[in-house]
Short mmCIF file of C-alpha atoms in Angstrom, two decimals:
data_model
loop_
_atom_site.label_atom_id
_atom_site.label_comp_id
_atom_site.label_asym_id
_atom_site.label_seq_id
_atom_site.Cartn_x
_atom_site.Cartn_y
_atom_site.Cartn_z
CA UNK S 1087 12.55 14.19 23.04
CA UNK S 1088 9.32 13.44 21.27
CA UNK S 1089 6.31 15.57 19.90
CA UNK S 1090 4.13 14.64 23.34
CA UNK S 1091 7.71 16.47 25.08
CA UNK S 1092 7.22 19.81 22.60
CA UNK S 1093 3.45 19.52 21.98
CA UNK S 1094 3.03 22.77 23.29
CA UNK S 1095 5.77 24.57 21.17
CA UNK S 1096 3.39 25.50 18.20
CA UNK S 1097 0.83 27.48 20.69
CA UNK S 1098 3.80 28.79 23.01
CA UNK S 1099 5.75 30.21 19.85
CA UNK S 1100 2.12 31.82 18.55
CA UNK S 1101 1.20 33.58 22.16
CA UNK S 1102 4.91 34.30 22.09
CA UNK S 1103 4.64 35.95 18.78
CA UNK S 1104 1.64 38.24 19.65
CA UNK S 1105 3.70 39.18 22.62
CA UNK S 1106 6.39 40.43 20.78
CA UNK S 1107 3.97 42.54 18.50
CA UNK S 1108 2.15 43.68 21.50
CA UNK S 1109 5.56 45.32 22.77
CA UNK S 1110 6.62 45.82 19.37
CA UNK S 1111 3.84 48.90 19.15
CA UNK S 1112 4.50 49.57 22.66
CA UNK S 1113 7.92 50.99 21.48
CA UNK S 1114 6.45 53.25 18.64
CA UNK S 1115 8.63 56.21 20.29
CA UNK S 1116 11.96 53.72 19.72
CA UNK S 1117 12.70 52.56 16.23
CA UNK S 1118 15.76 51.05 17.24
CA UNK S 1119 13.97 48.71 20.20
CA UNK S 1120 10.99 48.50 17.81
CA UNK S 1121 13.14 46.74 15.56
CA UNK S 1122 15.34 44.87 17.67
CA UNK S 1123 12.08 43.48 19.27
CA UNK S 1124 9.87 42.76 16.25
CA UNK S 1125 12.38 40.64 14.56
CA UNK S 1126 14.49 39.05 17.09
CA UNK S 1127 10.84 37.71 18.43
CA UNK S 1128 9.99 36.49 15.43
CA UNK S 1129 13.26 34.72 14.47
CA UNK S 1130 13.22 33.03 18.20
CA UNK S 1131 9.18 32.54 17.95
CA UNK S 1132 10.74 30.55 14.60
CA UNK S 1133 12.99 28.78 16.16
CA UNK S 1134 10.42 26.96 18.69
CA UNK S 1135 8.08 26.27 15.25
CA UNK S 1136 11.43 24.33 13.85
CA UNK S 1137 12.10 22.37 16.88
CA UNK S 1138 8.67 21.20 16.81
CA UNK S 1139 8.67 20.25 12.94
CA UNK S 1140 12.12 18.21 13.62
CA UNK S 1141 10.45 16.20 16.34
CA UNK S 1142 7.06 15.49 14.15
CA UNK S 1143 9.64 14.81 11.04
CA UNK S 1144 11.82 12.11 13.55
CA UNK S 1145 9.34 10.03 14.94
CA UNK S 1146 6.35 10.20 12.69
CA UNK S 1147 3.63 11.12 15.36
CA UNK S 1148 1.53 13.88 14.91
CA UNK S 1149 0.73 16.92 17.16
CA UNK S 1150 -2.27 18.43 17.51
CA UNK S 1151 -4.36 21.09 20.30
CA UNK S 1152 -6.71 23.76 20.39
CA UNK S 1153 -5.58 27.43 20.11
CA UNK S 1154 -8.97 28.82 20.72
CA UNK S 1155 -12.04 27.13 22.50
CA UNK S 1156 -15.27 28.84 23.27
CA UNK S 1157 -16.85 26.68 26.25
CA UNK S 1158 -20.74 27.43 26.38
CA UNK S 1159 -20.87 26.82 22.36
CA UNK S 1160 -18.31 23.76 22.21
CA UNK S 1161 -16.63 26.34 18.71
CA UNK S 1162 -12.86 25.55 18.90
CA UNK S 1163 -9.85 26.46 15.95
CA UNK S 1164 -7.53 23.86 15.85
CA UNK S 1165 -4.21 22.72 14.96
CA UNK S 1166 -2.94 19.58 13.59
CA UNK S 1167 1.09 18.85 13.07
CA UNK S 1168 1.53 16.04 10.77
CA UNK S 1169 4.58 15.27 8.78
CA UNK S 1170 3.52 17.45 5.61
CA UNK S 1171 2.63 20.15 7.97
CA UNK S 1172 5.92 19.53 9.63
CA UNK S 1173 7.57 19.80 6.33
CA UNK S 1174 6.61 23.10 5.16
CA UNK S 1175 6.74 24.73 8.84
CA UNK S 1176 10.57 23.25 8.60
CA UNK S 1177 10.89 25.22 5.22
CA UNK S 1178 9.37 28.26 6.97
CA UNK S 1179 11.57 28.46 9.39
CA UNK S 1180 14.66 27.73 7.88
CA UNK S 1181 13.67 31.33 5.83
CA UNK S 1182 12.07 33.29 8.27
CA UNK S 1183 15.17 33.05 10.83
CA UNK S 1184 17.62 34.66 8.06
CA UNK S 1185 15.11 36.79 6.90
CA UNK S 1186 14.52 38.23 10.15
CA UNK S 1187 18.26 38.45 11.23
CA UNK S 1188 18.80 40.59 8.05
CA UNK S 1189 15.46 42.87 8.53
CA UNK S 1190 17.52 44.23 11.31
CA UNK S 1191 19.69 45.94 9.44
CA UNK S 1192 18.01 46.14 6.22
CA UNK S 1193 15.24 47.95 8.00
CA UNK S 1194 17.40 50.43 9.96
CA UNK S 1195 18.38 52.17 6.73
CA UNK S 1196 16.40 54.98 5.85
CA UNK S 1197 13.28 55.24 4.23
CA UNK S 1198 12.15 51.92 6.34
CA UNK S 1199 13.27 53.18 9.22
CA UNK S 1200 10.20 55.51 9.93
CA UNK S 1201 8.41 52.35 9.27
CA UNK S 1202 10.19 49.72 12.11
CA UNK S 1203 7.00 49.41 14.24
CA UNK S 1204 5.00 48.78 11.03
CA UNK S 1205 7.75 46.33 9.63
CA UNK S 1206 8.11 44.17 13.04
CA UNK S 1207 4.34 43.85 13.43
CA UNK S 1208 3.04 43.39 9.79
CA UNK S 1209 6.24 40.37 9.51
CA UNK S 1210 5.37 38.82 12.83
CA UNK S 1211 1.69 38.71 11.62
CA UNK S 1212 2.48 37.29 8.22
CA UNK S 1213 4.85 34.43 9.18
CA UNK S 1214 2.23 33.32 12.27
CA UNK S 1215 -0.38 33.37 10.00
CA UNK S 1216 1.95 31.11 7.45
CA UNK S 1217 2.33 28.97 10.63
CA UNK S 1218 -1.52 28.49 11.04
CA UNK S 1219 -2.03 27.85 7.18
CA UNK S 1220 0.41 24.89 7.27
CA UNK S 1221 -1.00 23.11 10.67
CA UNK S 1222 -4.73 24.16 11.00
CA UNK S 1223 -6.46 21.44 11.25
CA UNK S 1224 -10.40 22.93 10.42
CA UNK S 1225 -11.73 24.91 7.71
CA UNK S 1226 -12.36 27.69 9.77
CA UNK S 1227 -8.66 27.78 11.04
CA UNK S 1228 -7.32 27.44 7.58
CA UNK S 1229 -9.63 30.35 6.20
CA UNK S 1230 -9.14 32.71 9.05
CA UNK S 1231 -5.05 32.25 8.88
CA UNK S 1232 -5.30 32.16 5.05
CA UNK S 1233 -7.11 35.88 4.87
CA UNK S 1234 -4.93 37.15 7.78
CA UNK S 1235 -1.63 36.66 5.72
CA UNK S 1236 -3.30 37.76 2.53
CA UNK S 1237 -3.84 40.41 3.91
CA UNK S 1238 -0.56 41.39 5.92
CA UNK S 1239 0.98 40.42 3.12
CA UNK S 1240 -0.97 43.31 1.22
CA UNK S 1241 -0.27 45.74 4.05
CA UNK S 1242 3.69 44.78 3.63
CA UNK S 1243 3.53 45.12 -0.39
CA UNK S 1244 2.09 48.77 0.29
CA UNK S 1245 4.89 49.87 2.57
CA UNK S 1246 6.00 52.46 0.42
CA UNK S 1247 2.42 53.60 -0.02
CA UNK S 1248 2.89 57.16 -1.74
CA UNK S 1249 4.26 55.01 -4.79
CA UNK S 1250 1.69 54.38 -7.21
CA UNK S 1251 3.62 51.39 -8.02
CA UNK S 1252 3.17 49.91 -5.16
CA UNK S 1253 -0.18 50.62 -4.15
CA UNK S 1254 -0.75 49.36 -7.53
CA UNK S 1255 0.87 46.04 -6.60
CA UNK S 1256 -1.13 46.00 -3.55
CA UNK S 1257 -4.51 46.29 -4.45
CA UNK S 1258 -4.01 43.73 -7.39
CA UNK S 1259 -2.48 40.92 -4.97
CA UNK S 1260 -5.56 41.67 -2.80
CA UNK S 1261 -8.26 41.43 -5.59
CA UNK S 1262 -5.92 38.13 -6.83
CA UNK S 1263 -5.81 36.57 -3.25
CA UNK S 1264 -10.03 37.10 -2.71
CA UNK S 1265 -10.50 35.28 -6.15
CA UNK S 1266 -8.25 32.68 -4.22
CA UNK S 1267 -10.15 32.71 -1.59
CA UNK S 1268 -13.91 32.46 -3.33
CA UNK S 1269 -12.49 29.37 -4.63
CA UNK S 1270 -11.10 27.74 -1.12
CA UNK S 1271 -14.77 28.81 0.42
CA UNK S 1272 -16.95 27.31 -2.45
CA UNK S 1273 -15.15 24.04 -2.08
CA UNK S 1274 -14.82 23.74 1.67
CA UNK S 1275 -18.42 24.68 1.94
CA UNK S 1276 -19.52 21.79 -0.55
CA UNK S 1277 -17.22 19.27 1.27
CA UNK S 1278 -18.45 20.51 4.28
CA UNK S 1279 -22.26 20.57 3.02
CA UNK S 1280 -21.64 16.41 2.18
CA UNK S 1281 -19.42 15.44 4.90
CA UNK S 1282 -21.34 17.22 7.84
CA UNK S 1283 -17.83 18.91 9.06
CA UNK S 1284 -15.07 20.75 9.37
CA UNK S 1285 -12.29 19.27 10.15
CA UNK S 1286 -9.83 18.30 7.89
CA UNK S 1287 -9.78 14.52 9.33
CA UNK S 1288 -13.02 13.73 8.44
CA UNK S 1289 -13.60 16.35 5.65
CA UNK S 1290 -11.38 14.10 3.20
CA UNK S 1291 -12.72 11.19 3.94
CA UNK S 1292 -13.19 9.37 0.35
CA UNK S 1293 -16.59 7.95 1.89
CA UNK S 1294 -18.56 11.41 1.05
CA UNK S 1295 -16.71 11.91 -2.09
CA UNK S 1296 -18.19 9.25 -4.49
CA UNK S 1297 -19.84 11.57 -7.04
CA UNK S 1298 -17.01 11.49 -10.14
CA UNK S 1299 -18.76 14.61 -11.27
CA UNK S 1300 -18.24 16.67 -8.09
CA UNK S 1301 -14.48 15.19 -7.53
CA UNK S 1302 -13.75 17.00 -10.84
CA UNK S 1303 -15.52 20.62 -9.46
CA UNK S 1304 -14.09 20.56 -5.86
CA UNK S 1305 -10.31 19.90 -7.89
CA UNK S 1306 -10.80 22.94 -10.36
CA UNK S 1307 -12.09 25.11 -7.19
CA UNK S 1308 -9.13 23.82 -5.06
CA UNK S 1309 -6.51 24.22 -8.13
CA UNK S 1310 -7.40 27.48 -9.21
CA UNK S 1311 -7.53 28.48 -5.39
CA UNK S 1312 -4.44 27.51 -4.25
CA UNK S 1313 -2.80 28.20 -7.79
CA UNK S 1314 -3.18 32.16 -7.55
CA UNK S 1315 -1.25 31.61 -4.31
CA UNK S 1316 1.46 29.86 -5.65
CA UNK S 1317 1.91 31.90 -8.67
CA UNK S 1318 1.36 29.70 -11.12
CA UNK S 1319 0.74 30.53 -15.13
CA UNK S 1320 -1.76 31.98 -16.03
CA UNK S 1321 -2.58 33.05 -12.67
CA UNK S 1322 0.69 34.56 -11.61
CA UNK S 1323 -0.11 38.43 -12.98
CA UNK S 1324 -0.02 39.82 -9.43
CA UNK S 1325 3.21 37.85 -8.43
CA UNK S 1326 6.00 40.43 -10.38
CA UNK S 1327 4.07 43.55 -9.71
CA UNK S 1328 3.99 42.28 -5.86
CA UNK S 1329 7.27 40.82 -5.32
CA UNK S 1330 9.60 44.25 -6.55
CA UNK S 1331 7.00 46.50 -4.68
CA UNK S 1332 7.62 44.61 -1.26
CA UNK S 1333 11.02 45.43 0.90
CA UNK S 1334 13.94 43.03 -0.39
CA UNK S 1335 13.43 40.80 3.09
CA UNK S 1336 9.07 40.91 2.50
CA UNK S 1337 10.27 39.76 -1.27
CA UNK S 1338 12.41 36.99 -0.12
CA UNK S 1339 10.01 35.38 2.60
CA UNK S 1340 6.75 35.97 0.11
CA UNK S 1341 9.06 33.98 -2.80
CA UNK S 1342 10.51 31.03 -0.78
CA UNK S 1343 7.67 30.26 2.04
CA UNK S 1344 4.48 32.37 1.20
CA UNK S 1345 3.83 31.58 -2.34
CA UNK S 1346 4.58 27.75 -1.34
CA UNK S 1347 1.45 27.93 0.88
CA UNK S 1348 -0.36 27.66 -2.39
CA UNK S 1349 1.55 24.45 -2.94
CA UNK S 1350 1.16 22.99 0.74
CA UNK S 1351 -2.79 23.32 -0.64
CA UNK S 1352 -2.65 21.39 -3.60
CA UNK S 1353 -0.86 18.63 -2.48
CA UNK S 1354 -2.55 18.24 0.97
CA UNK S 1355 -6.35 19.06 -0.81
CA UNK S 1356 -5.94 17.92 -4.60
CA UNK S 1357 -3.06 15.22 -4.34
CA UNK S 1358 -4.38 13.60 -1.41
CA UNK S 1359 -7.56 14.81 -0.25
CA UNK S 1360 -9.96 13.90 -3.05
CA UNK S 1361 -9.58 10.71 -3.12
CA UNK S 1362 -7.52 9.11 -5.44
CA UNK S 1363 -6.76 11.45 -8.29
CA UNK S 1364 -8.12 10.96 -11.68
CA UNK S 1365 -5.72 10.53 -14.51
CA UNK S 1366 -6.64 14.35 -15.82
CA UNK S 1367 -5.94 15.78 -12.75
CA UNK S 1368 -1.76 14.66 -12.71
CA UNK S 1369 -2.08 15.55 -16.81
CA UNK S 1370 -3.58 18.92 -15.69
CA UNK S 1371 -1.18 19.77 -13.25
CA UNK S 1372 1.92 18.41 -15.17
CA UNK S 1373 0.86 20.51 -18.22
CA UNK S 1374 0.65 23.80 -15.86
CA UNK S 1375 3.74 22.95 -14.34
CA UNK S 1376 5.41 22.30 -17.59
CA UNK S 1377 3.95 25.86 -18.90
CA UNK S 1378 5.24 27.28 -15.60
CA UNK S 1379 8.66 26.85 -15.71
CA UNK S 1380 8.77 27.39 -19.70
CA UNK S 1381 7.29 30.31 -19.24
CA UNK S 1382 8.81 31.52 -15.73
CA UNK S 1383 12.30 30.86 -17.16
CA UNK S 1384 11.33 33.17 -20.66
CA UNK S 1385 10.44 35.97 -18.95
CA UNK S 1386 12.96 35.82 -16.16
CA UNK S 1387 15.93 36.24 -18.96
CA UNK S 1388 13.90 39.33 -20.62
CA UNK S 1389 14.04 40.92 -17.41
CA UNK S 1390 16.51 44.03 -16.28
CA UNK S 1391 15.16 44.32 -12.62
CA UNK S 1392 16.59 41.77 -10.42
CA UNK S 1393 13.58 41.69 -8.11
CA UNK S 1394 11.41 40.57 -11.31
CA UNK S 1395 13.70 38.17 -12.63
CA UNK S 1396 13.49 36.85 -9.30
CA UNK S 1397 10.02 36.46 -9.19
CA UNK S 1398 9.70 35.34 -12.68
CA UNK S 1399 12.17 32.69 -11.57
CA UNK S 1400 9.64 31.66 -8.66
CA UNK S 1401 7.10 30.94 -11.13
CA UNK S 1402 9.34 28.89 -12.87
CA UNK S 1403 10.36 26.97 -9.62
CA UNK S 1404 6.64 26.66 -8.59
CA UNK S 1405 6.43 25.04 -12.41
CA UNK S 1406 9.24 22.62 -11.49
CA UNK S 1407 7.53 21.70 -7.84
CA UNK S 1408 4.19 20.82 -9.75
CA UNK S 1409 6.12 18.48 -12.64
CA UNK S 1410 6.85 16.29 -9.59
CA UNK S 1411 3.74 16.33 -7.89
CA UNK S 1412 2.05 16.01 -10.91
CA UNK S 1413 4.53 12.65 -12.02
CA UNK S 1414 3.48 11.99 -8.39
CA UNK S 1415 -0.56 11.94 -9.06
CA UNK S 1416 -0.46 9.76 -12.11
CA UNK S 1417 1.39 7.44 -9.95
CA UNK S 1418 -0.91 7.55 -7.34
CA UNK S 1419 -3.90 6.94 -10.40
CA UNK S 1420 -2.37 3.71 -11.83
CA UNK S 1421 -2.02 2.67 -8.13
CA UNK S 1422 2.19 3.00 -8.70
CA UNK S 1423 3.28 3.66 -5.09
CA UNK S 1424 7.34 3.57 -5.97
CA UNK S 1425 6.30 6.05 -8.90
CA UNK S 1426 3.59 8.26 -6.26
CA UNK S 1427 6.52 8.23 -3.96
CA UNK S 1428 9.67 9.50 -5.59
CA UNK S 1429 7.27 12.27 -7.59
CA UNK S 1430 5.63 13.70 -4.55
CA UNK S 1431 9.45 13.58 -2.54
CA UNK S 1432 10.84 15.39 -5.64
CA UNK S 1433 8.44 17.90 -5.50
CA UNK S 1434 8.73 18.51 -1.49
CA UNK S 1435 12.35 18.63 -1.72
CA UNK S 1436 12.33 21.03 -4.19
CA UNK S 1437 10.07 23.30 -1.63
CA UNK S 1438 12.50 23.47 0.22
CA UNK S 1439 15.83 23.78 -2.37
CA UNK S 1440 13.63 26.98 -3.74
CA UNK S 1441 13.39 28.55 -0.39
CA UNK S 1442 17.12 28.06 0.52
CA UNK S 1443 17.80 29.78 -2.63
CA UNK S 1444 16.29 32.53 -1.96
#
C-alpha cells in the first residue's frame, strides 16, 4: 500500500470525526450512547490518521489535498503529510486511541457523567484540531487549527466549571495560548509580507530570508510562540494549574500529544525553517532545555499532587526533547550532518517515549 493508496485517509478520518460529533449531540438525551459514540469515533477516526502516518513514515512520499476550497475566489486550507508531520500524527495516535478507550469508563463515573455529550465533542474537537496543526500545510490552516484546540482545550480544562480552581486554570491557559498566538501571527505575517505567501513550501524558502537581523526576530517570535505551548521554563506557569484542573484522560492527551504541538513548531519553523540556524539559536534553545528539565525535575519532587508532579515532569521532558534538538541545531550551524542527525532523532524519539509514558 502506498500514501497515493490512503491519500484520502487524513480528510476521510476529519469528515468522519465531525460526524461522530454531529451524532454525538444528537444523543444529548443518552449519556451512555453519547459516550459510546464520542469516543469510539474518535479512537477509530485515530486509527485511519495512524495508518496514514505509517505509510508516509515507509516510503518517504508525502501526502497532501485540500480540505476546504472556495471556487469563485481560488481561497483553499490545505494539508501537507510529510515525514515530520507523519511523525507526530503517529505519536498522536498512539495516545489518543488509549486515551479514548479509557474515557469510556472514566467518563461514565459520576460527576462526568452529566457531562458525556460535552466530553465526546470537546475531545473529538481537540485531537482533529491536533491533527490539522501537525499536517496543515498554509498559515491560515495552521492558525485556524492552532486557535480551535486552544481553545477546546480551554473548554475541556473548565469542565468542572463551578470550581474556582479550574476556571482559574482556564482562563490563564487561554490568556497564555493568545500570547502564543500574537507571536505565531507577527511572524507568519512578516514571512508572509517578504515571501508573497502562505504556504509553508514556499514561505521557508531561505531565498526571502537573507536579512541576519530579521532571522534573529522571526526565531524569538517563533520560540516564544511555540514555547508557551510546549511548556517550557519560564513560560510554563499555566501548564500545572491546567493539567490537575483537566479530567485525568484531558490531562494525559494535553501532556503527551498537545503540549508537543509546541515542539512540532520549533523544530519544523526554528530548526528548519529559517534557514540555517545561527550558532545562538542551538545555545538558546540548549540553555532553555537544560533549565527545563533542571527545573521540571525540582519541582516535580516538591510536589504532593500526582497530577502536578506529572506536569512538572512534562516540563522536564519538554527540557530533555529541546537538549537534543538544540545538540541538533549547532550541528546543523557548523554544517555537521552526522551530529544534526542523531540530535534532531534523539529529540523526536523522545516525543514519542514521553507520550507512551503517559
Amino acid at each position: 500500500m502506498t500514501p497515493l493508496d490512503v491519500g484520502h485517509l487524513f480528510a476521510t478520518a476529519l469528515v468522519f470525526r465531525l460526524g461522530v460529533i454531529a451524532v454525538t449531540m444528537a444523543l444529548w438525551r443518552h449519556e451512555r450512547s453519547a459516550r459510546l459514540v464520542g469516543f469510539t469515533g474518535s479512537a477509530l477516526a485515530s486509527m485511519m490518521t495512524a495508518v496514514l502516518a505509517i505509510a508516509v513514515l515507509r516510503t518517504g512520499t508525502s501526502v497532501e489535498g485540500v480540505l476546504f476550497l472556495h471556487p469563485a475566489t481560488g481561497f483553499s486550507l490545505g494539508y501537507v503529510v510529510d515525514g515530520l508531520s507523519a511523525w507526530f500524527l503517529l505519536i498522536l495516535s498512539v495516545l489518543a486511541v488509549p486515551v479514548a478507550v479509557y474515557s469510556l469508563g472514566y467518563v461514565a463515573h459520576a460527576p462526568l457523567n452529566r457531562r458525556s455529550v460535552f466530553l465526546g465533542v470537546g475531545f473529538n474537537l481537540m485531537v482533529g484540531a491536533v491533527e490539522v496543526t501537525f499536517a496543515a500545510g498554509d498559515v491560515l490552516t495552521f492558525l485556524g487549527a492552532w486557535e480551535m484546540m486552544t481553545l477546546s482545550t480551554a473548554a475541556l480544562v473548565a469542565t468542572e466549571h463551578t470550581a474556582p480552581a479550574s476556571r482559574r486554570a482556564a482562563y490563564l491557559y487561554l490568556a497564555m495560548s493568545h500570547l502564543a498566538t500574537g507571536g505565531l501571527i507577527a511572524g507568519f505575517m512578516v514571512l508572509a509580507s517578504v515571501s508573497g505567501t502562505l504556504s509553508f513550501s514556499a514561505l521557508f524558502s531561505s531565498e526571502f530570508l537573507t536579512s541576519e537581523p530579521l532571522r534573529h526576530g522571526l526565531f524569538a517570535l517563533f520560540f516564544i510562540g511555540f514555547g508557551v505551548k510546549a511548556g517550557i521554563v519560564p513560560l510554563h506557569v499555566w501548564l500545572p494549574e491546567a493539567h490537575p484542573a483537566a479530567p485525568t484522560s484531558i490531562s494525559a492527551f494535553m501532556s503527551g500529544v498537545l503540549i508537543k504541538t509546541g515542539i512540532y513548531g520549533i523544530v519544523r519553523v526554528c530548526a528548519f525553517g529559517l534557514g540555517v540556524p545561527f550558532l545562538s539559536w542551538g545555545v538558546i534553545v540548549v540553555l532553555v532545555g537544560g533549565l527545563s528539565a533542571l527545573l521540571g525535575v525540582l519541582y516535580a519532587l516538591m510536589q504532593h499532587d500526582l497530577k502536578r508532579l506529572l506536569a512538572y515532569h512534562s516540563i522536564e521532558n519538554i527540557g530533555i526533547i529541546l537538549l537534543g534538538l538544540g545538540a541538533g541545531m549547532i550541528g546543523l550551524t557548523y554544517g555537521r550532518s552526522d551530529v544534526a542527525a542523531l540530535g534532531v532523532a534523539a529529540s523526536l524519539y523522545h516525543v514519542l517515549n514521553h507520550a507512551v509514558f503517559k
